[in-house]
Coordinates of C-alpha atoms in Angstrom, one line a residue:
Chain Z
X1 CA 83.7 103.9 14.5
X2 CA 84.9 103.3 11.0
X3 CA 86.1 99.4 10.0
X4 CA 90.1 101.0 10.4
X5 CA 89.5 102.0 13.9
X6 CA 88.0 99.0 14.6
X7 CA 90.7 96.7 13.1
X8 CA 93.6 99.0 14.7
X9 CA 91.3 98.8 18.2
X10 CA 91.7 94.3 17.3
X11 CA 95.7 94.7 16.6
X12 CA 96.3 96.2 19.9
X13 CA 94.4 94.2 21.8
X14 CA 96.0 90.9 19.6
X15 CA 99.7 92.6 20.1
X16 CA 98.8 92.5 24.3
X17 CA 98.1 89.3 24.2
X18 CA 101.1 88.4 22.1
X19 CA 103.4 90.2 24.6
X20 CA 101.5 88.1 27.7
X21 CA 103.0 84.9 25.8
X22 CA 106.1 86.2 25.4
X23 CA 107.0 86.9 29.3
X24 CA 105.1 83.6 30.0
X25 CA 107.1 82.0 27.6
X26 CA 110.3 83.3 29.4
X27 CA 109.5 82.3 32.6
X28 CA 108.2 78.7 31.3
X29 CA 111.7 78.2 30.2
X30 CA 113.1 78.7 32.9
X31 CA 111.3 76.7 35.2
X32 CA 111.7 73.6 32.3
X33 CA 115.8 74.2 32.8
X34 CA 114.8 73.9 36.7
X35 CA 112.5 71.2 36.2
X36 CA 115.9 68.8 34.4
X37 CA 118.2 69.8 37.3
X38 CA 115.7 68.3 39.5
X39 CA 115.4 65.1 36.8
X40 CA 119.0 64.5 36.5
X41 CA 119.2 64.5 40.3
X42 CA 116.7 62.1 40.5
X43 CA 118.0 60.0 37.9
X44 CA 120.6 59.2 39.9
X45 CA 118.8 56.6 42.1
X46 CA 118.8 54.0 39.0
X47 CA 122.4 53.8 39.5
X48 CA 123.4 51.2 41.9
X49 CA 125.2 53.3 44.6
X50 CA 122.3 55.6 44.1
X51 CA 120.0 53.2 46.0
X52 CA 121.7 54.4 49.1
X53 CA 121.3 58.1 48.8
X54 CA 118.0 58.0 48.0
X55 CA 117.0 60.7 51.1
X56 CA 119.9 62.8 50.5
X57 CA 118.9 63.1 46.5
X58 CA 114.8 63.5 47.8
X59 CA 116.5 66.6 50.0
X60 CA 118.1 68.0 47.7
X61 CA 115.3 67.7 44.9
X62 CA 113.1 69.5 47.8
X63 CA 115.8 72.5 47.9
X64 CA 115.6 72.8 43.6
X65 CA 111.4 72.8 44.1
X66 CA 112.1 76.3 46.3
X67 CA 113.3 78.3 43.4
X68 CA 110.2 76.3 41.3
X69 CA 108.2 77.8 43.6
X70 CA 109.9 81.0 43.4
X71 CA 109.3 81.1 39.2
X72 CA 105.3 79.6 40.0
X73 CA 105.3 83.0 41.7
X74 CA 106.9 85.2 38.9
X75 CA 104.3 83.0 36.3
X76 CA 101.5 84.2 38.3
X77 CA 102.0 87.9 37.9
X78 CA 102.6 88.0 34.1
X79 CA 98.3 87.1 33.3
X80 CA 95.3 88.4 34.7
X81 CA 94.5 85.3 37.2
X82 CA 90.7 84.9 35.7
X83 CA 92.6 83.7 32.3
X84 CA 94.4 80.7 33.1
X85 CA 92.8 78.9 30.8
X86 CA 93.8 81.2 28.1
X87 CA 97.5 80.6 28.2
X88 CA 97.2 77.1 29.5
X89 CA 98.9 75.5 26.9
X90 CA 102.3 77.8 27.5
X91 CA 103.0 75.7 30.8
X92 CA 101.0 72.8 30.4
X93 CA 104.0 70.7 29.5
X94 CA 106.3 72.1 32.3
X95 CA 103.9 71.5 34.6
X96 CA 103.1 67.9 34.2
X97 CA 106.7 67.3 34.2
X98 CA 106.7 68.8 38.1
X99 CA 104.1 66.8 39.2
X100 CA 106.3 63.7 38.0
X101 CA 109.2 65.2 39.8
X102 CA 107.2 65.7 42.5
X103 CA 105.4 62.6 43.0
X104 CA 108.7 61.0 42.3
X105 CA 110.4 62.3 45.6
X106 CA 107.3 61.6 47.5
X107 CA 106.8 58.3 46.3
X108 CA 110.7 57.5 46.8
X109 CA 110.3 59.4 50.8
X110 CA 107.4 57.6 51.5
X111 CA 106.2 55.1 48.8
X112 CA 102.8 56.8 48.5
X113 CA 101.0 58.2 46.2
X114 CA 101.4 62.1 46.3
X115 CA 97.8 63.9 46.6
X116 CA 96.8 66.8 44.3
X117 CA 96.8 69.0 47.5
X118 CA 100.1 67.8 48.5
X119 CA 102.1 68.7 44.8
X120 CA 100.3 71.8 44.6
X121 CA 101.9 72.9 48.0
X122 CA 105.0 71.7 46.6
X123 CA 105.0 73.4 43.8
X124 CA 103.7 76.7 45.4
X125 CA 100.7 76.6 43.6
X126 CA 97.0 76.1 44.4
X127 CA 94.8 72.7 44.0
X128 CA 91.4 74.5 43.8
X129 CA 90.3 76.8 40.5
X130 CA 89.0 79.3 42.8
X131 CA 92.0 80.5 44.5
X132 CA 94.1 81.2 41.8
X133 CA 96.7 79.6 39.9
X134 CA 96.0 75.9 40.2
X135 CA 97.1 72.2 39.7
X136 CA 94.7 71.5 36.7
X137 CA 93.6 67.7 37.4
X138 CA 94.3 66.5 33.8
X139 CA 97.6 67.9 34.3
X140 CA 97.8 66.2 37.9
X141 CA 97.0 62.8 36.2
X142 CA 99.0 63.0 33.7
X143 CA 102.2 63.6 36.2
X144 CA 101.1 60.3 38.0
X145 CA 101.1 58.4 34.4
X146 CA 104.6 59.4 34.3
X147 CA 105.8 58.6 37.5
X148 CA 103.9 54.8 36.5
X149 CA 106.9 54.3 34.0
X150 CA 109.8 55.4 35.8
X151 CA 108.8 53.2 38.5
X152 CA 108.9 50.2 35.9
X153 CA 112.3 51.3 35.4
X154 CA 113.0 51.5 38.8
X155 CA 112.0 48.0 39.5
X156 CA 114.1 46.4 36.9
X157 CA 117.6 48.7 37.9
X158 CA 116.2 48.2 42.0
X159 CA 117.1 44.3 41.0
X160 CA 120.3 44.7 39.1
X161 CA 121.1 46.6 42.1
X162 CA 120.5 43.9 44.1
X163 CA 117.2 45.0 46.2
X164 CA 115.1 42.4 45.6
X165 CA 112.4 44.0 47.8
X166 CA 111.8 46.9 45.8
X167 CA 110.1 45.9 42.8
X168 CA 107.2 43.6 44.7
X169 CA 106.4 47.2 47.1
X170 CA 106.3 49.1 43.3
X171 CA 103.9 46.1 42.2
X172 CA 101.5 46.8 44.6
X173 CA 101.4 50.4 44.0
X174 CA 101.6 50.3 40.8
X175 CA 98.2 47.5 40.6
X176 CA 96.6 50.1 43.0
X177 CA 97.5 53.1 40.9
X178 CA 96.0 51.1 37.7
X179 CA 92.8 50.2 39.5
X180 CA 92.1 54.5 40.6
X181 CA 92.8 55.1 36.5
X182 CA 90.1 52.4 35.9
X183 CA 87.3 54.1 37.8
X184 CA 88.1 57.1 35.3
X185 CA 86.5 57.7 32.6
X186 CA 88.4 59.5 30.2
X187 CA 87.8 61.3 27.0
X188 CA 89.4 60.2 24.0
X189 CA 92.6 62.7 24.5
X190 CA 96.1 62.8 25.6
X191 CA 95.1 62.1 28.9
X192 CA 93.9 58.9 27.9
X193 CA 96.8 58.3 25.3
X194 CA 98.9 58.3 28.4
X195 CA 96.8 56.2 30.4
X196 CA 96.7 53.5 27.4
X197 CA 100.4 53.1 28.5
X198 CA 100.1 52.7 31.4
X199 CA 99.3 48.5 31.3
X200 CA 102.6 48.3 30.0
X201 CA 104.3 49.5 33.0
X202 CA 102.1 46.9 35.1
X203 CA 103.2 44.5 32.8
X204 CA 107.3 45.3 32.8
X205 CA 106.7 45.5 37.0
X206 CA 104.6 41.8 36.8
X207 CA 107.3 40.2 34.4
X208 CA 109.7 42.0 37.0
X209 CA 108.0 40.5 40.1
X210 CA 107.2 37.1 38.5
X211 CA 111.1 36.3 37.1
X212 CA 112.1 37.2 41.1
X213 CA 109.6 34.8 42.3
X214 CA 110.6 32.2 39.9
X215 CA 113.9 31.9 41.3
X216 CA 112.6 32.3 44.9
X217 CA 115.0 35.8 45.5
X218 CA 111.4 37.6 46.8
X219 CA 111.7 35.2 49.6
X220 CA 113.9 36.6 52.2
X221 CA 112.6 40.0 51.7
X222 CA 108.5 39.7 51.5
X223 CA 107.8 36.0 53.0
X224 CA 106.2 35.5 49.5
X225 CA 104.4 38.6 48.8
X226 CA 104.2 38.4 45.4
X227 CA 104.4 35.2 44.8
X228 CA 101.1 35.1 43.5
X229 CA 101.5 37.5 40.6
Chain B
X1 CA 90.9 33.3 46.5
X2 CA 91.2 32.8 50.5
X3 CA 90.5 35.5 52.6
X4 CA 93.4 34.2 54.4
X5 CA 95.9 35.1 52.1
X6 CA 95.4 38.5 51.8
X7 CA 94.8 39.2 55.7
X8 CA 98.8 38.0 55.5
X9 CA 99.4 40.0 52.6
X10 CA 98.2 42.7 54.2
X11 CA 100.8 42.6 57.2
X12 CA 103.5 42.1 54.8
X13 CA 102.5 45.1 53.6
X14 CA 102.1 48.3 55.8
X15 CA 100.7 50.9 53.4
X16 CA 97.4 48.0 52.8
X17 CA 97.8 49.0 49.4
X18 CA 95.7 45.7 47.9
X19 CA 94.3 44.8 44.0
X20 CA 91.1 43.0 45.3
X21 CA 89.1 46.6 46.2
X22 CA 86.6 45.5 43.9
X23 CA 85.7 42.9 45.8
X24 CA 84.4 45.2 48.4
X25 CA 85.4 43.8 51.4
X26 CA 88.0 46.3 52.3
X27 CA 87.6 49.8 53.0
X28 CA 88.4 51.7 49.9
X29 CA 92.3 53.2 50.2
X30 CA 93.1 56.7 50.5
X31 CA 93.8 56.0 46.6
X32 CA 90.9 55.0 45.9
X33 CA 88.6 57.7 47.4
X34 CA 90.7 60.7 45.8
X35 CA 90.1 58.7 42.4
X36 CA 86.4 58.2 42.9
X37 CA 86.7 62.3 43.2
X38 CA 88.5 62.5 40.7
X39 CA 86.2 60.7 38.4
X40 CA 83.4 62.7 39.5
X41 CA 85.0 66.1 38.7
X42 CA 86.2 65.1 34.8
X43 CA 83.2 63.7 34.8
X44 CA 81.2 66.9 35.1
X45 CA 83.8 69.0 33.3
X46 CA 82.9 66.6 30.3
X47 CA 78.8 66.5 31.2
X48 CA 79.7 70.3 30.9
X49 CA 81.8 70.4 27.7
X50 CA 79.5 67.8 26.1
X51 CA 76.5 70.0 26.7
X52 CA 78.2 73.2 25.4
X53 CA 79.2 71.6 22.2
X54 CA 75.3 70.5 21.7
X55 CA 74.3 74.2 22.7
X56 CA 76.9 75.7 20.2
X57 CA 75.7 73.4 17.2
X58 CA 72.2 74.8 17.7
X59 CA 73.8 78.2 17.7
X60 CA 75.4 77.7 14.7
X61 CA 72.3 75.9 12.8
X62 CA 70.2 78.6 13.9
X63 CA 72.4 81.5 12.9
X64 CA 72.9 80.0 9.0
X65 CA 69.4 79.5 8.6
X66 CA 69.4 83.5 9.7
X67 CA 71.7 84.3 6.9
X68 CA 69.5 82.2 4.6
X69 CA 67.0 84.1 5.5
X70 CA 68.8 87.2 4.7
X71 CA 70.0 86.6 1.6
X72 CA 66.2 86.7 0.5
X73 CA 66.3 90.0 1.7
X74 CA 67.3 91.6 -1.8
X75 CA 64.8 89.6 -4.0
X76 CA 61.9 89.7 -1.6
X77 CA 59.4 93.1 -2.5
X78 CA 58.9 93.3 1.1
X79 CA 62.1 94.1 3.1
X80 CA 61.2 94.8 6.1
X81 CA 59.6 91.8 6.8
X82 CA 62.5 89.9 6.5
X83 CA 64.4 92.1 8.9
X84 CA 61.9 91.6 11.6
X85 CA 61.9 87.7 10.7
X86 CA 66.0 87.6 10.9
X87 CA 65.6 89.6 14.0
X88 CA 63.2 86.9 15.8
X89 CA 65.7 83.9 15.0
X90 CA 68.3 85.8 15.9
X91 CA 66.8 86.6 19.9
X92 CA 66.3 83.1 20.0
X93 CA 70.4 82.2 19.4
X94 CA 71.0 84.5 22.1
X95 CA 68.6 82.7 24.0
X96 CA 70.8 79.8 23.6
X97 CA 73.6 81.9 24.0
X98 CA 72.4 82.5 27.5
X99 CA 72.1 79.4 28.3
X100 CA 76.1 79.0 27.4
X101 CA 76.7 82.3 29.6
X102 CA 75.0 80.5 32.3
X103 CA 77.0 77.4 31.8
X104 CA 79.9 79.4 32.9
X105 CA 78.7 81.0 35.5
X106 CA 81.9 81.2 37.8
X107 CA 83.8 79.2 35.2
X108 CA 86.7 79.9 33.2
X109 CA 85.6 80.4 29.6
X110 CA 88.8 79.8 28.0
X111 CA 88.4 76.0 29.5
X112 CA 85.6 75.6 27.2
X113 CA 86.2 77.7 25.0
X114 CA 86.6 75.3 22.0
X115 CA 83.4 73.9 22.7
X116 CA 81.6 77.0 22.2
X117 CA 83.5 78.9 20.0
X118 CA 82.5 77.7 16.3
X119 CA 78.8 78.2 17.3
X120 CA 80.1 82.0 18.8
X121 CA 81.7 82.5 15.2
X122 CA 78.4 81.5 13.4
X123 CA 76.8 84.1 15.3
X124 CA 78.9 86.8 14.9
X125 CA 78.6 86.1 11.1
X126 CA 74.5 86.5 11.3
X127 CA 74.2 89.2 13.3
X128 CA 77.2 91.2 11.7
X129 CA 75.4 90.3 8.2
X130 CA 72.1 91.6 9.2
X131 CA 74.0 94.5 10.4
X132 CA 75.4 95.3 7.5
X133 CA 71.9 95.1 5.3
X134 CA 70.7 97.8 7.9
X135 CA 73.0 100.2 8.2
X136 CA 76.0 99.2 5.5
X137 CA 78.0 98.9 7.9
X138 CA 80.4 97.1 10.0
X139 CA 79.3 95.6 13.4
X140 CA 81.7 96.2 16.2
X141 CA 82.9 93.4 18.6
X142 CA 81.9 96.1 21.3
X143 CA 78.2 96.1 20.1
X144 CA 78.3 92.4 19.6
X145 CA 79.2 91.8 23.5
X146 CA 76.4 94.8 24.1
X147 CA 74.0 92.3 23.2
X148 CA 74.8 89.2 25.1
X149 CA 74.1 91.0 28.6
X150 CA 71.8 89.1 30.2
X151 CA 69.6 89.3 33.1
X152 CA 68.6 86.4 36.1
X153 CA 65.2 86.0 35.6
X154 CA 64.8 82.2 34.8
X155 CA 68.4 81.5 35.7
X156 CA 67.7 78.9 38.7
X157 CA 65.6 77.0 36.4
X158 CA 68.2 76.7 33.2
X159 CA 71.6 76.0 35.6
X160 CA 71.7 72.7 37.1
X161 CA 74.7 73.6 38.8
X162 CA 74.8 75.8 41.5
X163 CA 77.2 78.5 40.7
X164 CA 79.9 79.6 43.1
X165 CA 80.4 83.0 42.5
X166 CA 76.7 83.9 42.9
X167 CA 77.1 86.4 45.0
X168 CA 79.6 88.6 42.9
X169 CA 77.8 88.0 39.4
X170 CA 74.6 90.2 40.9
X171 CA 71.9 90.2 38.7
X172 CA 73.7 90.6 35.5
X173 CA 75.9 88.5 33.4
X174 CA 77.6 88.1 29.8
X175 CA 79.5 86.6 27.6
X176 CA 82.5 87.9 25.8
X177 CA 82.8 87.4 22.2
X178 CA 86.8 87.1 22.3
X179 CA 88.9 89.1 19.2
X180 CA 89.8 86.4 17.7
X181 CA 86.2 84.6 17.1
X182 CA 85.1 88.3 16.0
X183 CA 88.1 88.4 13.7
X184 CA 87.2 84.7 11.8
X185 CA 83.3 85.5 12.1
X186 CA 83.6 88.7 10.2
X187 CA 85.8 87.4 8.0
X188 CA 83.0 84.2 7.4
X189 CA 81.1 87.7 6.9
X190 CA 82.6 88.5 3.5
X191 CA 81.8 85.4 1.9
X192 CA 78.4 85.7 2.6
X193 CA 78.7 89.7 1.1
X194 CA 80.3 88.1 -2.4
X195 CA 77.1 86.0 -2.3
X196 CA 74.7 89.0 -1.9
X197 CA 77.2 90.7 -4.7
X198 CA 76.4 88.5 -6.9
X199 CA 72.8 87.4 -6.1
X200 CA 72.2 91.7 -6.4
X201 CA 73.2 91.6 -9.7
X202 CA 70.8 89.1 -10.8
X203 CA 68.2 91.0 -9.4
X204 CA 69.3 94.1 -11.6
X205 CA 70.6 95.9 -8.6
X206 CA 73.9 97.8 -10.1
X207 CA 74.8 100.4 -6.7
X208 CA 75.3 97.2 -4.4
X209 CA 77.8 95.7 -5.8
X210 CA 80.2 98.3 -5.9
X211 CA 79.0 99.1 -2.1
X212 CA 80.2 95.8 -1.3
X213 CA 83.9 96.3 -3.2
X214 CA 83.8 99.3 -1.2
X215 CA 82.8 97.8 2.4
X216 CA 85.2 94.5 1.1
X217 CA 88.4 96.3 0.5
X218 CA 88.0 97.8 4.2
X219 CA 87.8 94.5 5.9
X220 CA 90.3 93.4 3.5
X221 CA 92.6 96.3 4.6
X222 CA 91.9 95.6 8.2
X223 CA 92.9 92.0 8.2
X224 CA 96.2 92.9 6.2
X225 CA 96.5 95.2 9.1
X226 CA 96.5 93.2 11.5
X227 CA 98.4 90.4 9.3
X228 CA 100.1 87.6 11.6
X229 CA 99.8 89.1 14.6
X230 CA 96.6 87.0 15.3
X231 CA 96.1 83.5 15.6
X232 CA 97.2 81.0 12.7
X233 CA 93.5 80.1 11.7
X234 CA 93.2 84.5 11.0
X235 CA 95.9 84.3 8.3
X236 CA 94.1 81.2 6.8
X237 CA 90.8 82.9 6.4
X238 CA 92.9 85.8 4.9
X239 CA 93.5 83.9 1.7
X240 CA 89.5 83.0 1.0
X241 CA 88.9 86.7 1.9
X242 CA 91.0 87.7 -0.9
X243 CA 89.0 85.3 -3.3
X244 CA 85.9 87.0 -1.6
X245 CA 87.1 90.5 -2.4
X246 CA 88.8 89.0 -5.9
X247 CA 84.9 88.2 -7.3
X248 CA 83.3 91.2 -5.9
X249 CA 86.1 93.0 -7.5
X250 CA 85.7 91.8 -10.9
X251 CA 81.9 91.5 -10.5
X252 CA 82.4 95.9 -10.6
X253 CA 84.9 95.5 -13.7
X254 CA 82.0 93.6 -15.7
X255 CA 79.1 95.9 -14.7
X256 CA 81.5 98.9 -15.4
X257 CA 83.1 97.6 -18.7
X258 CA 79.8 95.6 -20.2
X259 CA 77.0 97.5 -18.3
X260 CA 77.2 100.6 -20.7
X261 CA 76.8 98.0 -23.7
X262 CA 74.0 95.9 -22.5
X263 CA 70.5 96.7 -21.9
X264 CA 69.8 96.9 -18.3
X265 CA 67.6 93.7 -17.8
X266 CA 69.8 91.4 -20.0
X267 CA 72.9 92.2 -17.4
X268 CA 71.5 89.1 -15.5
X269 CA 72.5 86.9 -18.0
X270 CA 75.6 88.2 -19.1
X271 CA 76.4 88.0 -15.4
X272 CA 75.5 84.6 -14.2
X273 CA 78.2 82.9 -17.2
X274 CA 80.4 85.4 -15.7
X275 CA 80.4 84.2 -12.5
X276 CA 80.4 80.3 -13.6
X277 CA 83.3 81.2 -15.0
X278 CA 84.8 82.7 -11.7
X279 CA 83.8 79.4 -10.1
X280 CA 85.5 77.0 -12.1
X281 CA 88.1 78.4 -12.0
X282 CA 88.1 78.3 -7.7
X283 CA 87.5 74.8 -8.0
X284 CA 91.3 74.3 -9.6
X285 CA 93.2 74.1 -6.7

């Protein structure tokens, strides 16, 4: 084979590859415009009547993740499945961002912590590498870092909105969340940039918890749960 | 702290979600346990990543001191000897190159791709080098990946991981040299061919060099070719390439326009200020 051959052989097989990113690329934007019709929705619980629709806004954030699971599907047929890995970066960003949302309407449902398993399901995809398009756990975690902050947020607007209770359950969750990141030990990467943040959320929450205590308005909801913070 | 207090903390709260796990006298949380998994599995993806980057430093020491060892080729009386020398070092990078295939065994190798893939480039460098002082020719990415088949004969013994698809791998497994580390090793490749340009014409050899113009222009031609439809880090290497090829290029001028002038074994000399000269002027920025 002479070097031109060769090098023309290269450009097609560089020009395939560009046309994979392309059609990923379309389909990732469309699941980010999804992916903000689901986060304005959810914004709306930091509003003070908003505290009271919280199930109705969870439902209806649970109707938008059917057509995310709809455009997972559509993302799974543009790449050979053995190459995740290859055009990983393309949705990286899109897909931490759902496992926020995610975790976000679980957490509001049920004030847990969602699993990997769990989000995956949500978002039609699958937790394990072996089955196909997956829930890549850096990406997991990172989700989970994000849902730390908006919960700081959501304890300072639960007590202008007058729910005094709010903010001392978000404590605990928060201080359990913080101790699962310690046992990690993470690489010096964005992972771990995000996780650096993440003492500042516990702080905003403590500060939150510590300025309701002060004036005893954690009383009549938690018998002096957090007092002690 | 009174074990008291957070036996009534605990009722106040239903989902037992407590700060004191460390203490160890509650059962770990549902929290906690997928964490602790969680730990363990970045855990041995960076064990993993860690142990590629070590295996693809020792590719890459292993494949320059190859091209060293080719670049004595020219000066060296006996040839041959050399060949069969570059030849030993380089079955011993693909012995550690088999030791990366078996590292991702059942893995995706784009994951760890950056780990590996300088010490991949290296490679493809030596062994498309000693390819060239054979045959004159260019290596293809085809033949490359030809080479990196291996067989399981010691493979229990090298993986400490049991692999999962070891049932559908058989008996035989490979790595892929991907387009794009061909693409920056061969173009590595020409800087080590403006080196032998020039190190020929010391030795009084006049045909190589404008072999190597030849063979330059063609991977020169290719990688306009193919332009910016590759990565960002091809186009870089595009711009050295055409220093490469610039030298070479010139190298041919001087032998043509000064080698009818001057006697054949003071060429060396006229030569070596020549090329000073081309340096110096590389090191302006």
């Amino acid at each position: 084979m002479s070097v031109s051959e060769m090098f023309a052989a290269l450009q097609g097989a560089l020009g395939q590859d560009q046309d994979i990113r392309e059609e990923i690329r379309k389909v990732v934007q469309a699941l980010e415009q999804t992916a903000r019709e689901i986060l304005t929705l959810l914004q709306g619980v930091h509003q003070g009547p908003g505290f009271q629709h919280i199930p109705k806004k969870c439902q209806k954030a649970r109707e938008h993740f059917g057509t995310v699971r709809t455009q997972m599907e559509s993302l799974k047929t543009k790449f050979p499945a053995d190459q995740y890995y290859r055009f990983h970066e393309h949705w990286r960003f899109v897909l931490q961002r759902l496992v926020f949302l995610a975790s976000f309407v679980v957490y509001l449902e049920s004030e847990t912590l969602v699993t990997r398993e769990a989000v995956a399901e949500i978002l039609g995809i699958e937790a394990d590498r072996e089955r196909g398009f997956h829930l890549d756990i850096e990406d997991y975690l990172s989700g989970v870092l994000t849902l730390a902050s908006e919960l700081a947020r959501l304890a300072v607007n639960s007590v202008t909105a007058g729910d005094y209770s709010r903010p001392l359950r978000i404590s605990t969750f928060i201080n359990e969340l913080d101790s699962g990141f310690r046992l990690l030990n993470l690489k010096n990467d964005s992972l771990r940039k995000r996780y650096d943040g993440l003492k500042y959320d516990v702080k905003k929450i403590e500060e939150v918890v510590y300025d309701l205590s002060i004036r005893g308005l954690n009383k009549e909801a938690t018998a002096g749960g957090g007092g002690e913070k | 702290g009174s074990g008291g207090f957070r036996k009534r903390k605990h009722d106040n709260f239903p989902h037992g979600q407590r700060k004191e796990e460390k203490e160890n006298v509650n059962p770990p949380s549902a929290l906690m346990t997928s964490f602790k998994s969680f730990q363990l599995e970045l855990d041995t993806r960076h064990d993993k990543y860690e142990r590629l980057v070590k295996l693809s430093r020792d590719i890459t020491i292993e494949s320059k001191r190859t091209i060293f060892l080719l670049h004595r080729f020219t000066s060296a009386p006996n040839g041959e000897e050399i060949l069969n020398e570059s030849e030993v070092k380089l079955d011993a990078v693909r012995r550690k190159i088999k030791q990366v295939a078996q590292e991702l065994i059942g893995e995706d190798m784009y994951q760890f791709h950056r780990a590996i893939s300088p010490g991949l480039q290296e490679y493809v460098e030596a062994v498309s080098f000693q390819y060239f002082i054979k045959t004159r020719s260019l290596i293809s990415v085809e033949a490359i990946n030809k080479q990196l088949i291996f067989t399981a004969e010691d493979r229990e013994e090298t993986t400490n991981m049991p692999s999962k698809c070891h049932d559908t791998e058989g008996q035989r497994w490979g790595l892929k040299v991907t387009p794009v580390d061909y693409l920056l090793g061969v173009a590595d490749l020409t800087g080590e061919l403006m080196r032998l340009c020039i190190s020929s014409v010391g030795n009084g050899d006049i045909d190589t060099p404008f072999e190597l113009s030849h063979f330059l222009r063609q991977i020169y031609d290719g990688f306009t070719f193919i332009g910016n439809t590759g990565p960002y880090e091809v186009s870089k290497k595009l711009y050295t390439l055409k220093q490469s090829l610039a030298k070479v290029e010139n190298a041919c001028y001087t032998l043509k326009v000064r080698g009818s002038e001057i006697p054949k074994h003071m060429l060396a000399d006229v030569f070596s200020t020549k090329t000073e000269l081309i340096d110096q002027e590389e090191g302006l920025p």
